[in-house]
PDB file of C-alpha atoms and ligand atoms in Angstrom:
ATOM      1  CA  UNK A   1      46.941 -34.572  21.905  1.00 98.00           C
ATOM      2  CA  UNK A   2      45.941 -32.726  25.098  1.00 98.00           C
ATOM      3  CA  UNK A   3      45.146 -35.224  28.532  1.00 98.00           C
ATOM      4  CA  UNK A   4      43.198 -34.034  30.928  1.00 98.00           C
ATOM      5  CA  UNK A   5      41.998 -36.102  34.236  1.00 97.00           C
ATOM      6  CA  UNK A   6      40.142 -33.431  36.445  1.00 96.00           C
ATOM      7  CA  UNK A   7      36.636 -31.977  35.389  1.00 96.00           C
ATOM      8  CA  UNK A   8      38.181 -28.040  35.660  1.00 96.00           C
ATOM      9  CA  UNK A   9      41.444 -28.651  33.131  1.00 97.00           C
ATOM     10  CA  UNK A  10      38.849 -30.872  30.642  1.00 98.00           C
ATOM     11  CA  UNK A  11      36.565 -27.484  30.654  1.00 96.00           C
ATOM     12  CA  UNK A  12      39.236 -25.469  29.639  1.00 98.00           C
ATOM     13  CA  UNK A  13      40.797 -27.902  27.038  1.00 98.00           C
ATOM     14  CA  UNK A  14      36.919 -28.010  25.528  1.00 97.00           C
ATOM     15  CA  UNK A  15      36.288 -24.806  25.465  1.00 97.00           C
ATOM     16  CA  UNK A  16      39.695 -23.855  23.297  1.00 98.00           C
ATOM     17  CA  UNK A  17      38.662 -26.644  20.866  1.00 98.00           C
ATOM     18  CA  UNK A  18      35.246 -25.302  20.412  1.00 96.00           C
ATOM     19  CA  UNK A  19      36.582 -22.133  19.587  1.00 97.00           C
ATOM     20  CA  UNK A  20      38.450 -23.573  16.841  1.00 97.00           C
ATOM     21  CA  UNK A  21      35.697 -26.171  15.099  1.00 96.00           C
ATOM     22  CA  UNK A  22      33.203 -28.937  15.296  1.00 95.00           C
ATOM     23  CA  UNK A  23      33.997 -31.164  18.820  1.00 96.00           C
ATOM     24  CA  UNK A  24      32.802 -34.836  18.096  1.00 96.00           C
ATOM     25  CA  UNK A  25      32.947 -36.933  21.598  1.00 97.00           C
ATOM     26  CA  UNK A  26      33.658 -41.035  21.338  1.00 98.00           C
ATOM     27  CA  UNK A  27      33.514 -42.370  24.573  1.00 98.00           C
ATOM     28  CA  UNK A  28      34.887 -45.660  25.778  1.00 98.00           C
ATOM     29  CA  UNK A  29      36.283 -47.754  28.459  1.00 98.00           C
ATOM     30  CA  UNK A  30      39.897 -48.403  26.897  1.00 98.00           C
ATOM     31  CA  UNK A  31      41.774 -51.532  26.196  1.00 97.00           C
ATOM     32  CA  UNK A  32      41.366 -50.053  22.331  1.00 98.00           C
ATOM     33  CA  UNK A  33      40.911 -52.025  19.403  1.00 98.00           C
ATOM     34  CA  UNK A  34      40.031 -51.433  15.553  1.00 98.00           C
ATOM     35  CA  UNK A  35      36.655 -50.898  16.579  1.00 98.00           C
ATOM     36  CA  UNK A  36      37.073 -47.810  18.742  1.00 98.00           C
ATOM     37  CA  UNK A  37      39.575 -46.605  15.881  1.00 98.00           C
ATOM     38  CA  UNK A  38      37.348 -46.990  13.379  1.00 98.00           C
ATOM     39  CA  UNK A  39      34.589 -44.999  15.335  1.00 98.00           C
ATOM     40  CA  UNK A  40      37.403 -42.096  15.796  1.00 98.00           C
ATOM     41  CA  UNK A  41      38.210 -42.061  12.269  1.00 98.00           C
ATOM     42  CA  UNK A  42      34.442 -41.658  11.578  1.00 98.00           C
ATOM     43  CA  UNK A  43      34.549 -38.451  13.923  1.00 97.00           C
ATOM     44  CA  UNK A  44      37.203 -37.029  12.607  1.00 98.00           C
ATOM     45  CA  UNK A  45      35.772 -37.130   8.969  1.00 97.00           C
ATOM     46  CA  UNK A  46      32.799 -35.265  11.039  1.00 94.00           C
ATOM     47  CA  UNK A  47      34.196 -32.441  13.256  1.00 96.00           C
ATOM     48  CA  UNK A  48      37.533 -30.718  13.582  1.00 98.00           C
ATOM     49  CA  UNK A  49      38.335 -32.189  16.782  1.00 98.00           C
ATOM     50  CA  UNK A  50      37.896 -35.457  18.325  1.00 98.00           C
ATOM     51  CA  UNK A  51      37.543 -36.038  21.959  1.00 98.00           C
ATOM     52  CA  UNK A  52      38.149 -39.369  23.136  1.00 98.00           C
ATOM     53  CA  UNK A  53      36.781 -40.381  26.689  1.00 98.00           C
ATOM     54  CA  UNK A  54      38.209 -43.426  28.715  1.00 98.00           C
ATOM     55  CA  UNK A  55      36.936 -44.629  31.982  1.00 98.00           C
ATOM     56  CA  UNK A  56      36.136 -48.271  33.070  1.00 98.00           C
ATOM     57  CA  UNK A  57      32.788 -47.060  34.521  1.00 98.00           C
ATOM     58  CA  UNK A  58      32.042 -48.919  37.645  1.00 97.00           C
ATOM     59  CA  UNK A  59      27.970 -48.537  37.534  1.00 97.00           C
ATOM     60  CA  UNK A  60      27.910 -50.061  34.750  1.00 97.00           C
ATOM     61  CA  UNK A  61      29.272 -53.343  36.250  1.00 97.00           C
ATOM     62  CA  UNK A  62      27.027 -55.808  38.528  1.00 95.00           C
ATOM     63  CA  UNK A  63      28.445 -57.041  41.775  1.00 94.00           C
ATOM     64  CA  UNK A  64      30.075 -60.433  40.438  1.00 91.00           C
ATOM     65  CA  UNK A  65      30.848 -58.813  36.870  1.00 95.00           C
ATOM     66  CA  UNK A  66      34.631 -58.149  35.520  1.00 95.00           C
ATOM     67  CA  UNK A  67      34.962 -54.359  36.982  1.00 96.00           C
ATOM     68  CA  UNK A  68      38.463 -55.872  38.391  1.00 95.00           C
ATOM     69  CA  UNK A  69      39.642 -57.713  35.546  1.00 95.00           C
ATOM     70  CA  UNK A  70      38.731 -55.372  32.807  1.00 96.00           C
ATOM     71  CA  UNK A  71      41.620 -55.280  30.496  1.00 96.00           C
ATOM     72  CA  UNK A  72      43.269 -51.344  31.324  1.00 97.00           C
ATOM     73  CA  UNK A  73      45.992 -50.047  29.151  1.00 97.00           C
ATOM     74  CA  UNK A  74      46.028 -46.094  29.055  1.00 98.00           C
ATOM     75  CA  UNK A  75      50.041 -45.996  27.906  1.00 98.00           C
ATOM     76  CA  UNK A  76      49.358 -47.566  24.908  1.00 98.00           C
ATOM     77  CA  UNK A  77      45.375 -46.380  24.599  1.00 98.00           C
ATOM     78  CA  UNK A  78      47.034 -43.454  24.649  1.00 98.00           C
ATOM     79  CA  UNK A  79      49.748 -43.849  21.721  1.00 98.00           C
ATOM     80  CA  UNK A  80      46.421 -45.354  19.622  1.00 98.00           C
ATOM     81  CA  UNK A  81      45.148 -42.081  19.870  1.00 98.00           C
ATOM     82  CA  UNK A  82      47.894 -39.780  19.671  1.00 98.00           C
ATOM     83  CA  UNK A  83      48.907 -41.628  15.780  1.00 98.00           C
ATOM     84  CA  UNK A  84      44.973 -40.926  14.923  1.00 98.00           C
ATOM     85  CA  UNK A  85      44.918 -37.248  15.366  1.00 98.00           C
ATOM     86  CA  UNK A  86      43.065 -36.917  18.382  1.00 99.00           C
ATOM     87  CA  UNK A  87      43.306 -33.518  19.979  1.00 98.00           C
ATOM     88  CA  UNK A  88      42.133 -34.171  23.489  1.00 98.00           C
ATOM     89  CA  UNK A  89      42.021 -37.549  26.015  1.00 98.00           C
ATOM     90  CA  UNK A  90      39.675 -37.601  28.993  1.00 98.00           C
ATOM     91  CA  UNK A  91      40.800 -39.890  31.574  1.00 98.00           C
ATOM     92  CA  UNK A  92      39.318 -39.259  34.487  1.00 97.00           C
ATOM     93  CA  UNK A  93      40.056 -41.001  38.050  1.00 92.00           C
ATOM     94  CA  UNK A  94      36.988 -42.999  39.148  1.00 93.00           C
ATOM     95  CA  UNK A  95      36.788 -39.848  42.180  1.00 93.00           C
ATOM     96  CA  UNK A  96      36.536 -37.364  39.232  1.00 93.00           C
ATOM     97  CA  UNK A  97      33.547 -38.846  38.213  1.00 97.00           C
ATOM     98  CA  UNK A  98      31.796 -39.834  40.705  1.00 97.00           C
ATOM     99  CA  UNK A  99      33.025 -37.628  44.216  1.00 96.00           C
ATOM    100  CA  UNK A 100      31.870 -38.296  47.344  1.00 96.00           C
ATOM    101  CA  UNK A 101      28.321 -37.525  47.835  1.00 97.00           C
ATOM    102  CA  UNK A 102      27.272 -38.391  44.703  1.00 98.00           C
ATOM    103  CA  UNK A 103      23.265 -39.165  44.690  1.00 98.00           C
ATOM    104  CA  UNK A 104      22.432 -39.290  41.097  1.00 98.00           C
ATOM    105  CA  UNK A 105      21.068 -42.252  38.627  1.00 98.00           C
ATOM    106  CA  UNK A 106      19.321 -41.531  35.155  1.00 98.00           C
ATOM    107  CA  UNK A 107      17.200 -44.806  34.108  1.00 98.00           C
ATOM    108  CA  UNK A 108      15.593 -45.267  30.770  1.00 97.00           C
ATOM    109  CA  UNK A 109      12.644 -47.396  31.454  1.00 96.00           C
ATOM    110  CA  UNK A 110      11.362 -49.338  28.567  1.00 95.00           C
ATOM    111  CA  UNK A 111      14.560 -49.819  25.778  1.00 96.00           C
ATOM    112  CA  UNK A 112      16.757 -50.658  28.903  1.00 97.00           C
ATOM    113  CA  UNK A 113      14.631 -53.397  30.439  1.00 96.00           C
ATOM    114  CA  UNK A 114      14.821 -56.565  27.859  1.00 96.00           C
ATOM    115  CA  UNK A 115      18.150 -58.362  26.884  1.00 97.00           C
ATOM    116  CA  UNK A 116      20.874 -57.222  28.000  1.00 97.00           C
ATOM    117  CA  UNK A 117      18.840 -55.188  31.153  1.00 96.00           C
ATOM    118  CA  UNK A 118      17.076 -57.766  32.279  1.00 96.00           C
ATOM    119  CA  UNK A 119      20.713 -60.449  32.112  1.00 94.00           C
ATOM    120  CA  UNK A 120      22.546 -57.206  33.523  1.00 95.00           C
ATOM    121  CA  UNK A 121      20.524 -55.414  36.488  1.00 95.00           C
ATOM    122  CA  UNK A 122      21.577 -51.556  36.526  1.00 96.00           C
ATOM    123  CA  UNK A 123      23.780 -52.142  33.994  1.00 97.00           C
ATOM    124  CA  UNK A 124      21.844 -49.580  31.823  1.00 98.00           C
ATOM    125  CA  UNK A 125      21.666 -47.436  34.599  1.00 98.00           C
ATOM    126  CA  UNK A 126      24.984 -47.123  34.825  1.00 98.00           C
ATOM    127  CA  UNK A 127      25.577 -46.447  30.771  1.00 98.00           C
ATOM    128  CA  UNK A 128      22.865 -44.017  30.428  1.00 98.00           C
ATOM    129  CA  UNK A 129      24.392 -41.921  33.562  1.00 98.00           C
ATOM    130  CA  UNK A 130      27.914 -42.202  32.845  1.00 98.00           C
ATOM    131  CA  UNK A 131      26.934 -40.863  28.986  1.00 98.00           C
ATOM    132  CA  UNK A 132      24.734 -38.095  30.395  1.00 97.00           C
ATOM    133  CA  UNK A 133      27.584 -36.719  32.361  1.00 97.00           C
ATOM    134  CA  UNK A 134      30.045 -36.997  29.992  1.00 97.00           C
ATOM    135  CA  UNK A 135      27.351 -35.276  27.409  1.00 95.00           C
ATOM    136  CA  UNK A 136      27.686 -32.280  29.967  1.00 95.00           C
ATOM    137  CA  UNK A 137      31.210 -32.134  30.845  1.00 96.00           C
ATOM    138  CA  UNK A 138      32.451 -32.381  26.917  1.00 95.00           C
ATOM    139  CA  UNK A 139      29.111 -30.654  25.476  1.00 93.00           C
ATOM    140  CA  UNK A 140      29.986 -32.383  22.296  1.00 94.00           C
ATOM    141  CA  UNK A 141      29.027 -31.470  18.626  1.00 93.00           C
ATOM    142  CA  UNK A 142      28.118 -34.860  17.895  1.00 94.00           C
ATOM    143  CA  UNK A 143      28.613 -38.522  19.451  1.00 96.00           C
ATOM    144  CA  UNK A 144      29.524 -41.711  18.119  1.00 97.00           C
ATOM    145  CA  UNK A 145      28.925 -45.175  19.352  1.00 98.00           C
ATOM    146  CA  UNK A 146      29.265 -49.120  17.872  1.00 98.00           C
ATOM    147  CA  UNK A 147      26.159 -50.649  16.332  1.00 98.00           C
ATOM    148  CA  UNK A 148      28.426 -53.831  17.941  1.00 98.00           C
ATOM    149  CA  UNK A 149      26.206 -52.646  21.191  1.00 98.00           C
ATOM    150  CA  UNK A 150      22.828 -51.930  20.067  1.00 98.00           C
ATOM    151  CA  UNK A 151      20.610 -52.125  22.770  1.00 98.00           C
ATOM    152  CA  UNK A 152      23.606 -49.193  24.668  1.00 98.00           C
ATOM    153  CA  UNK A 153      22.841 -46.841  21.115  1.00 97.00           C
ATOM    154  CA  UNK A 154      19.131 -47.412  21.653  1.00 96.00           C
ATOM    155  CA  UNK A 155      19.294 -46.550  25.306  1.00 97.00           C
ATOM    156  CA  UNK A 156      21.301 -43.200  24.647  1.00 96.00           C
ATOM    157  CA  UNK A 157      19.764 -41.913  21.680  1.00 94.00           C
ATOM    158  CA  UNK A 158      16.374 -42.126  24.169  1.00 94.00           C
ATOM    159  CA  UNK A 159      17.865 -40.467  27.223  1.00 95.00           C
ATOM    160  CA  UNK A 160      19.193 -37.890  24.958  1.00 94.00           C
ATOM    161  CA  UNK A 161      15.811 -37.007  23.408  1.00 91.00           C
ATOM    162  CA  UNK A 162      14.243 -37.925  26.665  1.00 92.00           C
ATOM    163  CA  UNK A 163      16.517 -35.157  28.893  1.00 93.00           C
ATOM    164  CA  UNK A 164      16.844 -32.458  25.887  1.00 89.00           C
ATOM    165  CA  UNK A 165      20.375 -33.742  25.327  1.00 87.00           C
ATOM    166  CA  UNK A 166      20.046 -34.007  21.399  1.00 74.00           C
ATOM    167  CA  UNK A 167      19.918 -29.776  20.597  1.00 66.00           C
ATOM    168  CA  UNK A 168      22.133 -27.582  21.707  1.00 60.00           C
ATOM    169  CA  UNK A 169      24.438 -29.836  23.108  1.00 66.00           C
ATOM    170  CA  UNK A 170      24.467 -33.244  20.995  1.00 63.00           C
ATOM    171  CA  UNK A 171      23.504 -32.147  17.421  1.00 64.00           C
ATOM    172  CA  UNK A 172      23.735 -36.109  16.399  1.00 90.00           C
ATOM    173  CA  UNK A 173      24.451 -39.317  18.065  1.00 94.00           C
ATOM    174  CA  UNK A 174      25.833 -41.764  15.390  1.00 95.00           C
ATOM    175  CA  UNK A 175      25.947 -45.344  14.935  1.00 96.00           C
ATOM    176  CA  UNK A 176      28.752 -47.264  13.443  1.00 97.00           C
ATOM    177  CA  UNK A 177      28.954 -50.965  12.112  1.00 98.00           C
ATOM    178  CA  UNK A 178      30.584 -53.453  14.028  1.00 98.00           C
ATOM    179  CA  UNK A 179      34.063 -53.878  12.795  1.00 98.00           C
ATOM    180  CA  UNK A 180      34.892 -57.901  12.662  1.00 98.00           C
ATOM    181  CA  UNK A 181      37.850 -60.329  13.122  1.00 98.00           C
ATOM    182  CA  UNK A 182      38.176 -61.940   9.832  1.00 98.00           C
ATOM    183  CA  UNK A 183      36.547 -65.128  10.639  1.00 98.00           C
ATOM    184  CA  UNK A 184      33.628 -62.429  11.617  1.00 98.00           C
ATOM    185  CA  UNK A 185      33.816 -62.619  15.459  1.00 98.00           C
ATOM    186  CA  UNK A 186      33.254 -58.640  16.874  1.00 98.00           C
ATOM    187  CA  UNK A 187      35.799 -57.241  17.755  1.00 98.00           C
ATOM    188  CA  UNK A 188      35.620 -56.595  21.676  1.00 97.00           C
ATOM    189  CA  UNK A 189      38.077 -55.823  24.726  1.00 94.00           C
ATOM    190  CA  UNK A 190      36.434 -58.848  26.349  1.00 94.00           C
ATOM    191  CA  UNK A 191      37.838 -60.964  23.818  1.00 97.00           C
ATOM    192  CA  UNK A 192      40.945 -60.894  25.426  1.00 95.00           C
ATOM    193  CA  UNK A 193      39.735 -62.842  27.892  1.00 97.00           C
ATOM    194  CA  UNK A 194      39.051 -65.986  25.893  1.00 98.00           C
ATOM    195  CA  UNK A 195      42.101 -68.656  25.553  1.00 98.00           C
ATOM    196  CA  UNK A 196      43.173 -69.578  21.835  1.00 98.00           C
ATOM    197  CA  UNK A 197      40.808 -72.555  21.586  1.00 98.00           C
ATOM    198  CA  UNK A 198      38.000 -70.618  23.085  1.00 98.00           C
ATOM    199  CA  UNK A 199      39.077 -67.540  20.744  1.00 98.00           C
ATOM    200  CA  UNK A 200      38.241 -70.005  17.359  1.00 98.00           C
ATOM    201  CA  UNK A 201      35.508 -71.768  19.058  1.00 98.00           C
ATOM    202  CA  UNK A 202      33.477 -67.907  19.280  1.00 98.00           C
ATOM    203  CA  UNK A 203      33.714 -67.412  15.794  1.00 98.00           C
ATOM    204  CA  UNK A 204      30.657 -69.822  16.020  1.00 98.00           C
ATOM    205  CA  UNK A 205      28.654 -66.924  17.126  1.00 98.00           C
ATOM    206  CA  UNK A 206      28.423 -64.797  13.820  1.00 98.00           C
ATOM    207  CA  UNK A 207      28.377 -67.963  11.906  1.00 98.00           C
ATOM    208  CA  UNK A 208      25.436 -69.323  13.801  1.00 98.00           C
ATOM    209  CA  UNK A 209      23.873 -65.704  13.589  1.00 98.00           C
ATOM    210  CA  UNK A 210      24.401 -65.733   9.826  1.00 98.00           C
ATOM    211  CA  UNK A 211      22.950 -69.097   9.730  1.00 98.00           C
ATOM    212  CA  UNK A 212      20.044 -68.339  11.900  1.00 98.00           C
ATOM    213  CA  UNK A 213      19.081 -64.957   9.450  1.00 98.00           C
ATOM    214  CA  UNK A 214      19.239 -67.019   6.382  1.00 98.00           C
ATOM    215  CA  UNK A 215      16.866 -69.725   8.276  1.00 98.00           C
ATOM    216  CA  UNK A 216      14.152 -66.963   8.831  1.00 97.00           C
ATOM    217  CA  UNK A 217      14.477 -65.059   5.783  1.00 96.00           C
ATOM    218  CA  UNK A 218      13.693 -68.691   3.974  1.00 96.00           C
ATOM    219  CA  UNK A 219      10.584 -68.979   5.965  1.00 96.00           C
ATOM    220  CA  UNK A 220      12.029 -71.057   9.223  1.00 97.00           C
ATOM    221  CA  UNK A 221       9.827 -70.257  12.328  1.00 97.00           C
ATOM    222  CA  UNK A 222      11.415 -67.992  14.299  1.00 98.00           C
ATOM    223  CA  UNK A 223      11.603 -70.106  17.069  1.00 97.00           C
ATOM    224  CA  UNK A 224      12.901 -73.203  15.303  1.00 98.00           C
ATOM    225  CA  UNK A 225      15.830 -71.125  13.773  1.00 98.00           C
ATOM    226  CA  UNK A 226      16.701 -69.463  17.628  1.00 98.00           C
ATOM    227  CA  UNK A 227      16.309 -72.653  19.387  1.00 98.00           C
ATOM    228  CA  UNK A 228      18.975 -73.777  16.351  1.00 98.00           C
ATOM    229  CA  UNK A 229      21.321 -71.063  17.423  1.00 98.00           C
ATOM    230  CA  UNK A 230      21.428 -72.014  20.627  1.00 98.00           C
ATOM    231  CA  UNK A 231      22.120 -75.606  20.077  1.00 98.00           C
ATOM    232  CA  UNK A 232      25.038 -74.396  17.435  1.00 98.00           C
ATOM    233  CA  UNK A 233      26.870 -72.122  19.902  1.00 98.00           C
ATOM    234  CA  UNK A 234      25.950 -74.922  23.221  1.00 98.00           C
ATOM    235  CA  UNK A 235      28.279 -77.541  20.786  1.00 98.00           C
ATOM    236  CA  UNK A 236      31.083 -75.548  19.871  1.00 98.00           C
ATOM    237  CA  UNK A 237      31.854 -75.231  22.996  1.00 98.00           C
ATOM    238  CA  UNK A 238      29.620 -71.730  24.523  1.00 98.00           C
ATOM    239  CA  UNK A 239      28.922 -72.482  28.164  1.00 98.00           C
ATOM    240  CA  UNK A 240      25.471 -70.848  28.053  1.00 98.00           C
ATOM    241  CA  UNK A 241      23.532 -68.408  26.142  1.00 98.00           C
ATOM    242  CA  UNK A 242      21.968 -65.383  28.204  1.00 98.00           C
ATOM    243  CA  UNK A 243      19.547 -64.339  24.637  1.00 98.00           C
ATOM    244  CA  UNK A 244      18.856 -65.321  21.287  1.00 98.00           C
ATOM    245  CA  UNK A 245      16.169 -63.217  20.355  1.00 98.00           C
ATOM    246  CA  UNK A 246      14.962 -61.157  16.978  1.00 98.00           C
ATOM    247  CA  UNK A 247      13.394 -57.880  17.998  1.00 98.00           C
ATOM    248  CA  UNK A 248      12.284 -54.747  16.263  1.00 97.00           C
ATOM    249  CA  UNK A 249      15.479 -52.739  15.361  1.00 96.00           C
ATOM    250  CA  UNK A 250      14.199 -49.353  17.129  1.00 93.00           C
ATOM    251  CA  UNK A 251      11.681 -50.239  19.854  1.00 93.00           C
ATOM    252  CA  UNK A 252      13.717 -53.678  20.788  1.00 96.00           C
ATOM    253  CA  UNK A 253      10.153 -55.176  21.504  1.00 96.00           C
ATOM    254  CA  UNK A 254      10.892 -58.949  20.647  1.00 96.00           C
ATOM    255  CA  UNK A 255       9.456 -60.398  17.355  1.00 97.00           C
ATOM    256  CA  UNK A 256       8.352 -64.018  16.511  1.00 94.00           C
ATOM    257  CA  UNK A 257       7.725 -63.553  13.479  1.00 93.00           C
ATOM    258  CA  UNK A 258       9.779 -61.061  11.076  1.00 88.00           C
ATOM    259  CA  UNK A 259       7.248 -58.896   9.581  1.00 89.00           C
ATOM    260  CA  UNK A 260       8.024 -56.062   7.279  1.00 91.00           C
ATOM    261  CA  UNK A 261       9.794 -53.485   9.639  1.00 93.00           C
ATOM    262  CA  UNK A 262      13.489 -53.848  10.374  1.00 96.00           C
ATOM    263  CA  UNK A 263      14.314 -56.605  12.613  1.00 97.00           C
ATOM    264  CA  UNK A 264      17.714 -57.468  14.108  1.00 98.00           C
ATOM    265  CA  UNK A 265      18.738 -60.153  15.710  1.00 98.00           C
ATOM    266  CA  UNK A 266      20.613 -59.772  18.903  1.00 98.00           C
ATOM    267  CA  UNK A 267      22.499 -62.618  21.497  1.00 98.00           C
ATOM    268  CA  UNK A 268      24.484 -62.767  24.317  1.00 98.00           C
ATOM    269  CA  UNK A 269      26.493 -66.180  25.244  1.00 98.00           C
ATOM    270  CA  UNK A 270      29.311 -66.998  27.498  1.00 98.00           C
ATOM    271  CA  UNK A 271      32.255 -68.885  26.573  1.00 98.00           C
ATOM    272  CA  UNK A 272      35.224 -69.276  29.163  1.00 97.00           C
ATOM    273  CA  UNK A 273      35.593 -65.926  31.391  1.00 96.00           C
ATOM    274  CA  UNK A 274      33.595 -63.956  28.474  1.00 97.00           C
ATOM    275  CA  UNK A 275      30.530 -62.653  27.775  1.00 97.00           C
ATOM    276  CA  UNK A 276      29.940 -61.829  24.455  1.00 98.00           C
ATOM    277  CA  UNK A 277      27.160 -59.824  22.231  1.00 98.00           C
ATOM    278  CA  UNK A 278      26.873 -59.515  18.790  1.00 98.00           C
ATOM    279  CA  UNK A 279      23.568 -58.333  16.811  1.00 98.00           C
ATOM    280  CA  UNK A 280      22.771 -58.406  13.000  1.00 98.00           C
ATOM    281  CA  UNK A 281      20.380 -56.981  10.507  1.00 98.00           C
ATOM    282  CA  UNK A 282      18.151 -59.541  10.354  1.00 97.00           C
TER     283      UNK A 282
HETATM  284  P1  AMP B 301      33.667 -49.995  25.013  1.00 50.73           P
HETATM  285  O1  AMP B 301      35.062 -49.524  25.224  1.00 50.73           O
HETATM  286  O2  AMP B 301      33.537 -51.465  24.863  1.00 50.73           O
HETATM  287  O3  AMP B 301      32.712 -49.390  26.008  1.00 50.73           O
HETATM  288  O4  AMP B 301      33.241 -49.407  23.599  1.00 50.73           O
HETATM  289  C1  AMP B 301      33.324 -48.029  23.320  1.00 50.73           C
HETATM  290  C2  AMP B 301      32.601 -47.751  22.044  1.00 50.73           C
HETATM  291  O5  AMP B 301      33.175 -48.523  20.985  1.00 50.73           O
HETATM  292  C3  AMP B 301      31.122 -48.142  22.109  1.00 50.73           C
HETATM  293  O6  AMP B 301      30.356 -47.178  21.422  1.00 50.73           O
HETATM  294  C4  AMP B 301      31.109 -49.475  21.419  1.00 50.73           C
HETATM  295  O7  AMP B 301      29.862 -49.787  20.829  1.00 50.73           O
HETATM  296  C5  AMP B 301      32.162 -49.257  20.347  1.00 50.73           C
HETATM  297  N1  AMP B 301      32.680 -50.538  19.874  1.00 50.73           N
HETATM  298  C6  AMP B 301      33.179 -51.557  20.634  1.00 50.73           C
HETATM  299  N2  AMP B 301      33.501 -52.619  19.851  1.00 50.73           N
HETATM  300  C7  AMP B 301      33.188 -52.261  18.591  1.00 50.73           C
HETATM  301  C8  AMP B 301      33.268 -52.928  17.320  1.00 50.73           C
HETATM  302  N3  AMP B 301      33.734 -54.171  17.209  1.00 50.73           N
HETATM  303  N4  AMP B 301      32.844 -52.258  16.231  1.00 50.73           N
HETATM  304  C9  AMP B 301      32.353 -51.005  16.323  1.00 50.73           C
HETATM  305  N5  AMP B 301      32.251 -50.313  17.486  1.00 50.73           N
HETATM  306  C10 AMP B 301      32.659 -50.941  18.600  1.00 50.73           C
END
């Protein structure tokens, strides 16, 4: 496995891997878990070589967000990567990425603004930019993302239709499940945040998700079963809950009823120094 930090050198190490097969990109902000391995094993069953970005991306991150205590561990990111065959790491320097001068902001209006966008200001913003450019610097076969953030794989897959990013460059953007803890909790870099009792009190969140689903899908109002959520995750110990809210899988336009097209549920709750999200077919 190749690492490159400088736009110039990650050209170079692209190009040679293009020559040679399929280049599938998974990008990600490190602190790597089974979730980002699983999405690497799914590009490697796809293209010859797997690129692998990390970079803590700091427009994605609000003003009194974690940008400073996000977990960073490139050593051993690294050594994750180098055991699952990847053939090239981009790490780029925050200066790499965004010189001096920069100017530029893409912003997907509509399938950014609810949920997470409207709990996050620019937050979306600073995903759909940060993909874009790493779209154009890798020029990638193929993409894969979690499911685990669904409202992130909506906003990419429009911004790459949207700004012709889907043909030549991205042939496919996939979508993988959300690998799980065994008692079901998502798997997430944030998670190290949470202390031990916190840790076993946030498996309430897929339980009460689970719960919620089987509520509607017995003929609860939609309302009744959310406002149920809520008062689940409020006593086992969540401090607050940003969303609970079942939308449309594609369009993310909120639902209160579940008709016949797919729905998904999709919440956001704090719990100590986290902020987790987790979404389900619902
Ligand atoms: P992050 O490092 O959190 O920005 O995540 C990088 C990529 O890994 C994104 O496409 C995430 O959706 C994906 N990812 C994070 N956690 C999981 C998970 N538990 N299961 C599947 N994919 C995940």
């Amino acid at each position: 496995m190749q690492t490159v930090n400088r736009i110039d050198p990650l050209r170079d190490a692209v190009a040679a891997l293009r020559a040679d097969g399929a280049v599938a990109l998974v990008p990600t902000m490190g602190a790597l878990h089974e979730g980002h391995l699983t999405l690497v094993r799914a590009a490697r069953r796809q293209a010859a070589h797997v690129v692998v970005s990390i970079f803590v991306n700091p427009r994605q991150f609000g003003p009194n967000e974690d940008l400073a205590a996000y977990p960073r561990q490139l050593a051993a990111d690294s050594a994750l990567l180098e055991a699952e065959g990847v053939s090239l790491l981009w790490a780029p320097e925050a200066s790499a990425m965004y010189p001096a001068g920069y100017a530029t902001n893409i912003s997907v209006s509509g399938v950014s603004e609810g949920l997470c966008g409207a709990n996050r200001p620019g937050h979306f913003d600073g995903v759909a930019t940060v993909v874009c450019k790493l779209f154009n610097q890798v020029r990638p076969d193929l993409a894969l993302f979690g499911e685990k953030d669904w409202q992130q794989l909506a906003v990419i897959r429009r911004m790459a239709r949207d700004l012709d990013l889907v043909r030549p460059h991205v042939d496919r953007i996939l979508g993988v499940p959300t690998v799980r803890e065994a008692d079901g909790l998502a798997m997430s870099s944030r998670n190290a945040y949470l202390t031990p009792a916190e840790r076993e009190a946030a498996a309430a969140l897929p339980r009460a998700m689970r719960a919620a689903i089987a509520a509607i899908a017995g003929g609860a109002a939609v309302e009744a079963a959310l406002a149920g959520l809520e008062q689940a995750l409020l006593g086992a110990g969540f401090a607050s809950v940003d969303y609970a809210q079942l939308c449309d899988a594609d369009s993310l336009a909120p639902l209160a009823s579940r008709g016949t097209a797919p729905a998904r549920l999709l919440v956001a709750a704090r719990i100590g120094k986290a902020r987790l999200i987790d979404n389900m077919a619902a």
